[in-house]
Short mmCIF file of C-alpha atoms in Angstrom, two decimals:
data_model
loop_
_atom_site.label_atom_id
_atom_site.label_comp_id
_atom_site.label_asym_id
_atom_site.label_seq_id
_atom_site.Cartn_x
_atom_site.Cartn_y
_atom_site.Cartn_z
CA MET A 1 -5.99 14.87 22.05
CA TYR A 2 -3.49 17.72 22.37
CA ARG A 3 -1.37 16.36 19.52
CA GLU A 4 -4.37 16.15 17.20
CA GLN A 5 -5.55 19.60 18.28
CA ALA A 6 -2.11 21.07 17.54
CA ASP A 7 -2.10 19.40 14.10
CA ALA A 8 -5.52 20.83 13.23
CA GLU A 9 -4.55 24.37 14.28
CA VAL A 10 -1.21 24.22 12.46
CA TYR A 11 -2.70 22.96 9.20
CA SER A 12 -5.37 25.66 9.40
CA ALA A 13 -2.72 28.37 9.91
CA VAL A 14 -0.69 27.07 6.95
CA ALA A 15 -3.79 26.94 4.74
CA GLU A 16 -4.53 30.60 5.55
CA LYS A 17 -1.14 31.68 4.23
CA ALA A 18 -0.81 29.18 1.37
CA HIS A 19 -3.89 30.20 -0.63
CA ASP A 20 -1.88 32.21 -3.18
CA PRO A 21 -1.28 30.10 -6.34
CA ARG A 22 2.33 31.30 -6.45
CA TRP A 23 3.18 29.44 -3.23
CA GLU A 24 0.26 27.07 -2.81
CA LEU A 25 1.02 24.03 -0.66
CA LYS A 26 -1.51 21.37 -1.59
CA ASP A 27 -2.22 18.62 0.93
CA TYR A 28 0.47 19.85 3.33
CA THR A 29 1.18 17.39 6.13
CA ILE A 30 4.10 16.14 8.18
CA ASN A 31 2.65 12.63 8.33
CA VAL A 32 4.94 10.20 6.53
CA ASN A 33 3.53 8.20 3.63
CA PRO A 34 3.22 4.46 4.44
CA HIS A 35 5.27 3.73 1.29
CA SER A 36 8.25 5.67 2.67
CA ARG A 37 11.20 4.06 4.38
CA MET A 38 10.70 6.62 7.19
CA TYR A 39 7.16 5.43 7.93
CA ASP A 40 6.45 4.42 11.52
CA GLY A 41 3.26 2.42 11.92
CA PHE A 42 3.29 2.39 15.71
CA ASP A 43 1.02 4.46 17.93
CA PRO A 44 2.61 7.96 17.93
CA ASP A 45 1.55 8.48 21.55
CA ASN A 46 2.94 5.13 22.80
CA GLU A 47 5.93 4.37 20.63
CA PRO A 48 8.28 1.46 21.37
CA LEU A 49 11.91 2.12 22.19
CA PRO A 50 14.15 2.33 19.08
CA PRO A 51 17.64 0.81 18.90
CA ASP A 52 20.25 2.60 20.98
CA ASP A 53 23.97 2.51 21.56
CA PRO A 54 24.44 -0.08 24.35
CA THR A 55 26.91 2.01 26.32
CA SER A 56 24.86 5.20 26.02
CA HIS A 57 21.69 3.32 26.89
CA LYS A 58 23.05 2.48 30.33
CA LEU A 59 22.74 6.19 31.15
CA MET A 60 18.98 5.95 30.58
CA HIS A 61 18.71 3.58 33.54
CA TYR A 62 21.50 4.79 35.80
CA VAL A 63 23.05 8.26 35.70
CA ASP A 64 25.28 10.12 38.17
CA GLY A 65 24.67 7.56 40.88
CA MET A 66 20.86 7.72 40.53
CA GLU A 67 18.38 5.30 39.04
CA GLY A 68 16.71 6.64 35.91
CA TYR A 69 13.18 6.40 34.59
CA PRO A 70 12.03 2.77 35.05
CA CYS A 71 9.51 2.57 32.19
CA TRP A 72 11.62 3.11 29.07
CA HIS A 73 10.69 -0.37 27.80
CA LEU A 74 7.01 -0.17 28.79
CA ASN A 75 5.81 -0.03 25.17
CA GLY A 76 8.26 -2.66 23.95
CA ASP A 77 11.41 -2.47 21.82
CA ILE A 78 12.10 -2.55 18.11
CA SER A 79 15.30 -3.69 16.42
CA VAL A 80 15.12 -1.49 13.30
CA VAL A 81 14.09 2.10 12.60
CA GLU A 82 13.60 1.94 8.85
CA ASN A 83 10.27 0.70 7.50
CA PRO A 84 11.00 -2.92 6.45
CA GLU A 85 8.21 -2.90 3.85
CA TRP A 86 9.24 0.13 1.81
CA THR A 87 11.00 -1.83 -0.96
CA HIS A 88 7.76 -3.70 -1.71
CA TYR A 89 6.22 -0.48 -3.07
CA LEU A 90 8.93 0.21 -5.66
CA ALA A 91 7.78 0.04 -9.27
CA ARG A 92 9.48 -2.87 -11.07
CA ASN A 93 9.33 -4.44 -14.50
CA ASP A 94 8.76 -8.10 -15.33
CA ARG A 95 12.42 -8.90 -14.57
CA GLY A 96 12.23 -7.33 -11.10
CA GLU A 97 14.29 -4.29 -12.06
CA ILE A 98 13.37 -0.97 -10.48
CA LEU A 99 11.97 1.49 -13.00
CA LEU A 100 13.45 4.98 -12.72
CA ASP A 101 12.47 7.75 -15.05
CA LEU A 102 12.38 11.48 -14.28
CA ASN A 103 8.96 11.50 -12.63
CA GLN A 104 9.62 8.32 -10.69
CA SER A 105 12.93 9.69 -9.39
CA VAL A 106 11.26 12.86 -8.10
CA ARG A 107 8.41 10.87 -6.55
CA LEU A 108 10.84 8.59 -4.72
CA GLY A 109 12.84 11.61 -3.60
CA LEU A 110 9.74 13.17 -2.05
CA LEU A 111 8.88 9.88 -0.34
CA HIS A 112 12.27 8.98 1.11
CA SER A 113 14.26 12.22 1.55
CA ARG A 114 14.94 12.97 5.22
CA GLU A 115 16.01 16.51 4.26
CA TYR A 116 12.66 17.18 2.59
CA GLN A 117 10.80 15.77 5.60
CA ARG A 118 12.84 18.01 7.91
CA GLU A 119 11.81 21.08 5.90
CA LEU A 120 8.15 20.09 6.24
CA GLU A 121 8.59 19.73 9.99
CA ASP A 122 10.40 23.08 10.27
CA LEU A 123 7.41 24.70 8.57
CA TYR A 124 5.16 22.92 11.08
CA LEU A 125 7.16 24.41 13.98
CA SER A 126 6.91 27.86 12.43
CA ALA A 127 3.12 27.51 12.24
CA LEU A 128 3.09 26.21 15.80
CA ASP A 129 4.63 29.52 16.91
CA VAL A 130 1.68 31.29 15.29
CA THR A 131 -0.91 29.14 17.06
CA PHE A 132 0.76 29.84 20.42
CA GLU A 133 0.74 33.60 19.87
CA ARG A 134 -2.91 33.47 18.82
CA PHE A 135 -3.68 31.48 21.95
CA ARG A 136 -2.39 34.36 24.08
CA PHE A 137 -5.36 36.45 22.86
CA ASP A 138 -7.95 33.74 23.46
CA VAL A 139 -10.02 33.56 26.63
CA GLN A 140 -8.07 31.34 29.02
CA TYR A 141 -9.76 29.45 31.81
CA PHE A 142 -8.33 28.20 35.08
CA ALA A 143 -10.00 26.20 37.84
CA GLY A 144 -8.84 24.60 41.06
CA ASN A 145 -10.00 23.05 44.29
CA ASP A 146 -8.44 22.73 47.73
CA THR A 147 -10.07 20.45 50.30
CA PHE A 148 -8.81 20.09 53.86
CA PHE A 149 -10.00 18.17 56.87
CA THR A 150 -8.74 19.21 60.31
CA ALA A 151 -9.49 17.35 63.53
CA ASP A 152 -8.42 18.88 66.87
CA GLY A 153 -8.92 17.31 70.29
CA ASN A 154 -10.30 19.18 73.30
CA ARG A 155 -6.86 19.20 74.94
CA ARG A 156 -5.22 21.17 72.16
CA ALA A 157 -3.97 24.61 73.16
CA GLY A 158 -6.50 27.29 72.26
CA SER A 159 -9.36 24.82 71.74
CA GLY A 160 -11.27 26.07 74.79
CA GLY A 161 -11.77 22.50 75.95
CA GLN A 162 -13.85 21.58 72.87
CA SER A 163 -12.99 19.23 70.02
CA SER A 164 -13.27 20.31 66.39
CA SER A 165 -13.75 18.35 63.14
CA LEU A 166 -13.66 20.83 60.26
CA LEU A 167 -13.95 20.07 56.53
CA THR A 168 -13.20 22.97 54.18
CA SER A 169 -13.56 22.93 50.39
CA ASP A 170 -12.44 25.99 48.40
CA THR A 171 -13.19 26.05 44.66
CA GLY A 172 -11.97 28.78 42.34
CA PHE A 173 -12.67 29.57 38.70
CA GLN A 174 -10.87 32.24 36.68
CA ALA A 175 -11.11 33.58 33.12
CA ASN A 176 -8.47 35.85 31.59
CA LYS A 177 -8.58 37.78 28.34
CA LEU A 178 -5.79 39.79 26.70
CA PHE A 179 -6.81 42.52 24.24
CA ALA A 180 -4.85 44.01 21.36
CA SER A 181 -4.60 47.28 23.26
CA GLY A 182 -2.72 45.55 26.08
CA GLY A 183 -5.73 45.52 28.38
CA GLN A 184 -6.31 42.47 30.55
CA LEU A 185 -9.70 41.39 31.86
CA MET A 186 -9.76 38.93 34.78
CA VAL A 187 -12.93 37.41 36.20
CA ASN A 188 -12.78 35.29 39.36
CA VAL A 189 -15.41 33.19 41.10
CA ALA A 190 -14.49 31.68 44.46
CA ASN A 191 -16.75 29.38 46.43
CA SER A 192 -16.01 28.16 49.98
CA LEU A 193 -17.90 25.41 51.82
CA VAL A 194 -17.23 24.69 55.49
CA TRP A 195 -18.66 21.81 57.50
CA GLN A 196 -18.23 21.48 61.27
CA PHE A 197 -18.92 17.87 62.27
CA SER A 198 -18.21 18.38 65.96
CA GLY A 199 -20.86 19.72 68.28
CA THR A 200 -23.93 21.05 66.44
CA ASN A 201 -22.80 19.95 62.93
CA THR A 202 -22.97 23.41 61.41
CA SER A 203 -22.14 24.35 57.78
CA ALA A 204 -21.51 27.58 55.94
CA ALA A 205 -21.07 28.60 52.32
CA THR A 206 -19.68 31.78 50.81
CA THR A 207 -19.31 32.84 47.18
CA LEU A 208 -17.18 35.71 45.92
CA LEU A 209 -17.37 37.16 42.43
CA ASP A 210 -14.89 39.80 41.35
CA PHE A 211 -13.41 41.12 38.16
CA SER A 212 -10.69 43.55 37.22
CA PHE A 213 -9.61 45.28 34.04
CA ILE A 214 -6.12 46.70 33.63
CA GLN A 215 -5.32 48.94 30.67
CA PRO A 216 -1.74 50.25 30.33
CA LEU A 217 -1.74 53.81 29.03
CA LEU A 218 1.96 54.35 28.39
CA ARG A 219 4.41 51.49 28.81
CA GLY A 220 3.12 48.27 27.21
CA GLY A 221 -0.10 49.92 26.09
CA VAL A 222 0.70 50.41 22.41
CA LYS A 223 -0.61 47.94 19.84
CA SER A 224 2.73 47.85 18.07
CA GLN A 225 4.23 46.35 21.23
CA VAL A 226 1.32 44.14 22.26
CA LEU A 227 0.92 42.62 18.78
CA GLU A 228 4.64 42.51 17.98
CA ARG A 229 5.17 38.81 18.77
CA LEU A 230 2.02 37.76 16.91
CA THR A 231 2.87 39.92 13.90
CA LEU A 232 6.43 38.57 13.82
CA SER A 233 5.29 34.94 13.94
CA GLU A 234 2.63 35.52 11.25
CA ARG A 235 5.13 37.23 8.93
CA THR A 236 7.69 34.49 9.57
CA LEU A 237 5.16 31.79 8.68
CA LEU A 238 4.25 33.58 5.44
CA GLY A 239 7.93 33.90 4.54
CA ASN A 240 8.55 30.24 5.37
CA ILE A 241 5.65 29.06 3.20
CA ARG A 242 7.15 30.97 0.30
CA ALA A 243 10.56 29.54 1.17
CA MET A 244 9.05 26.05 1.21
CA GLU A 245 7.64 26.52 -2.29
CA ARG A 246 11.07 27.66 -3.54
CA TYR A 247 12.65 24.69 -1.81
CA ARG A 248 10.21 22.29 -3.49
CA ARG A 249 11.12 23.67 -6.88
CA GLY A 250 14.79 23.55 -6.00
CA PHE A 251 14.35 19.97 -4.78
CA TYR A 252 13.07 19.02 -8.23
CA VAL A 253 16.10 20.68 -9.82
CA ASN A 254 18.38 18.88 -7.37
CA ILE A 255 16.93 15.48 -8.25
CA THR A 256 17.09 16.10 -12.00
CA THR A 257 20.39 17.97 -12.27
CA GLY A 258 22.21 17.45 -8.96
CA ARG A 259 22.20 21.15 -8.01
CA ASP A 260 21.64 22.21 -4.39
CA ALA A 261 18.01 22.96 -3.51
CA GLY A 262 18.98 25.81 -1.22
CA GLN A 263 17.56 26.74 2.17
CA GLY A 264 14.03 25.89 3.22
CA PRO A 265 11.79 27.11 6.07
CA GLN A 266 13.30 28.27 9.37
CA ARG A 267 11.86 29.17 12.72
CA ARG A 268 11.37 32.66 14.12
CA GLY A 269 14.45 34.83 13.87
CA GLY A 270 15.49 33.07 10.67
CA VAL A 271 14.10 33.95 7.27
CA LEU A 272 11.63 36.56 8.46
CA GLY A 273 10.10 37.85 5.28
CA ALA A 274 12.38 35.67 3.20
CA GLY A 275 9.83 35.74 0.41
CA LEU A 276 8.72 39.30 1.04
CA ALA A 277 11.53 41.09 -0.72
#
């Protein structure tokens, strides 16, 4: 669920920035085409264990005198990483020879290039930074419950010669909201239920509702500081989308002429505003 939610938010963030026809990314995705040699048809949330170096693999099960994670092989093992079916999708003539013209060469390059796939994934990570910074300004909810049962005999010190069987359940709910001005709104609801099963079997319930709002006036209270991380990530994503479009064009030149495609998208701190100059 979280993986699919992250994909949806990332693709939405990329679509917002890629609407300009000069750097439009049509059908952007990091999912690998089933015709590619990099395609993995297994469940992405329960993948089998790929091949590993035998000596290094021993460290997965026993490291520094301690036993490692026991369930590495829970989803099974595979002997190869490359898609064994990818050659079946190659265009061939009647004699079984692979047909390669200019368009077919570029298409195969887009399908099978690990470097091109890495650039797509770097752009995904850049957009993921944006979704995280946006999340900081969403309403965030927290909830928890603590339940305890305490039984004391009548001989316990301080019991007054009476036994006690006490069940306590404390439930809390909290909502936090960060504003562009740096203000923080916190709303808390706490509910406590107490049952006394010894003696007269009494019970009690209390509910507390409180809220607080904190607004910095000097330090940390300026929009330029509060929105700095979000602005930086948004600008970086825009620059990386433009860089991705340049890389795609350079990739075509590289396939057709052999020239280097240049640098593609990078994460925050990299090509901030690379396409803004």
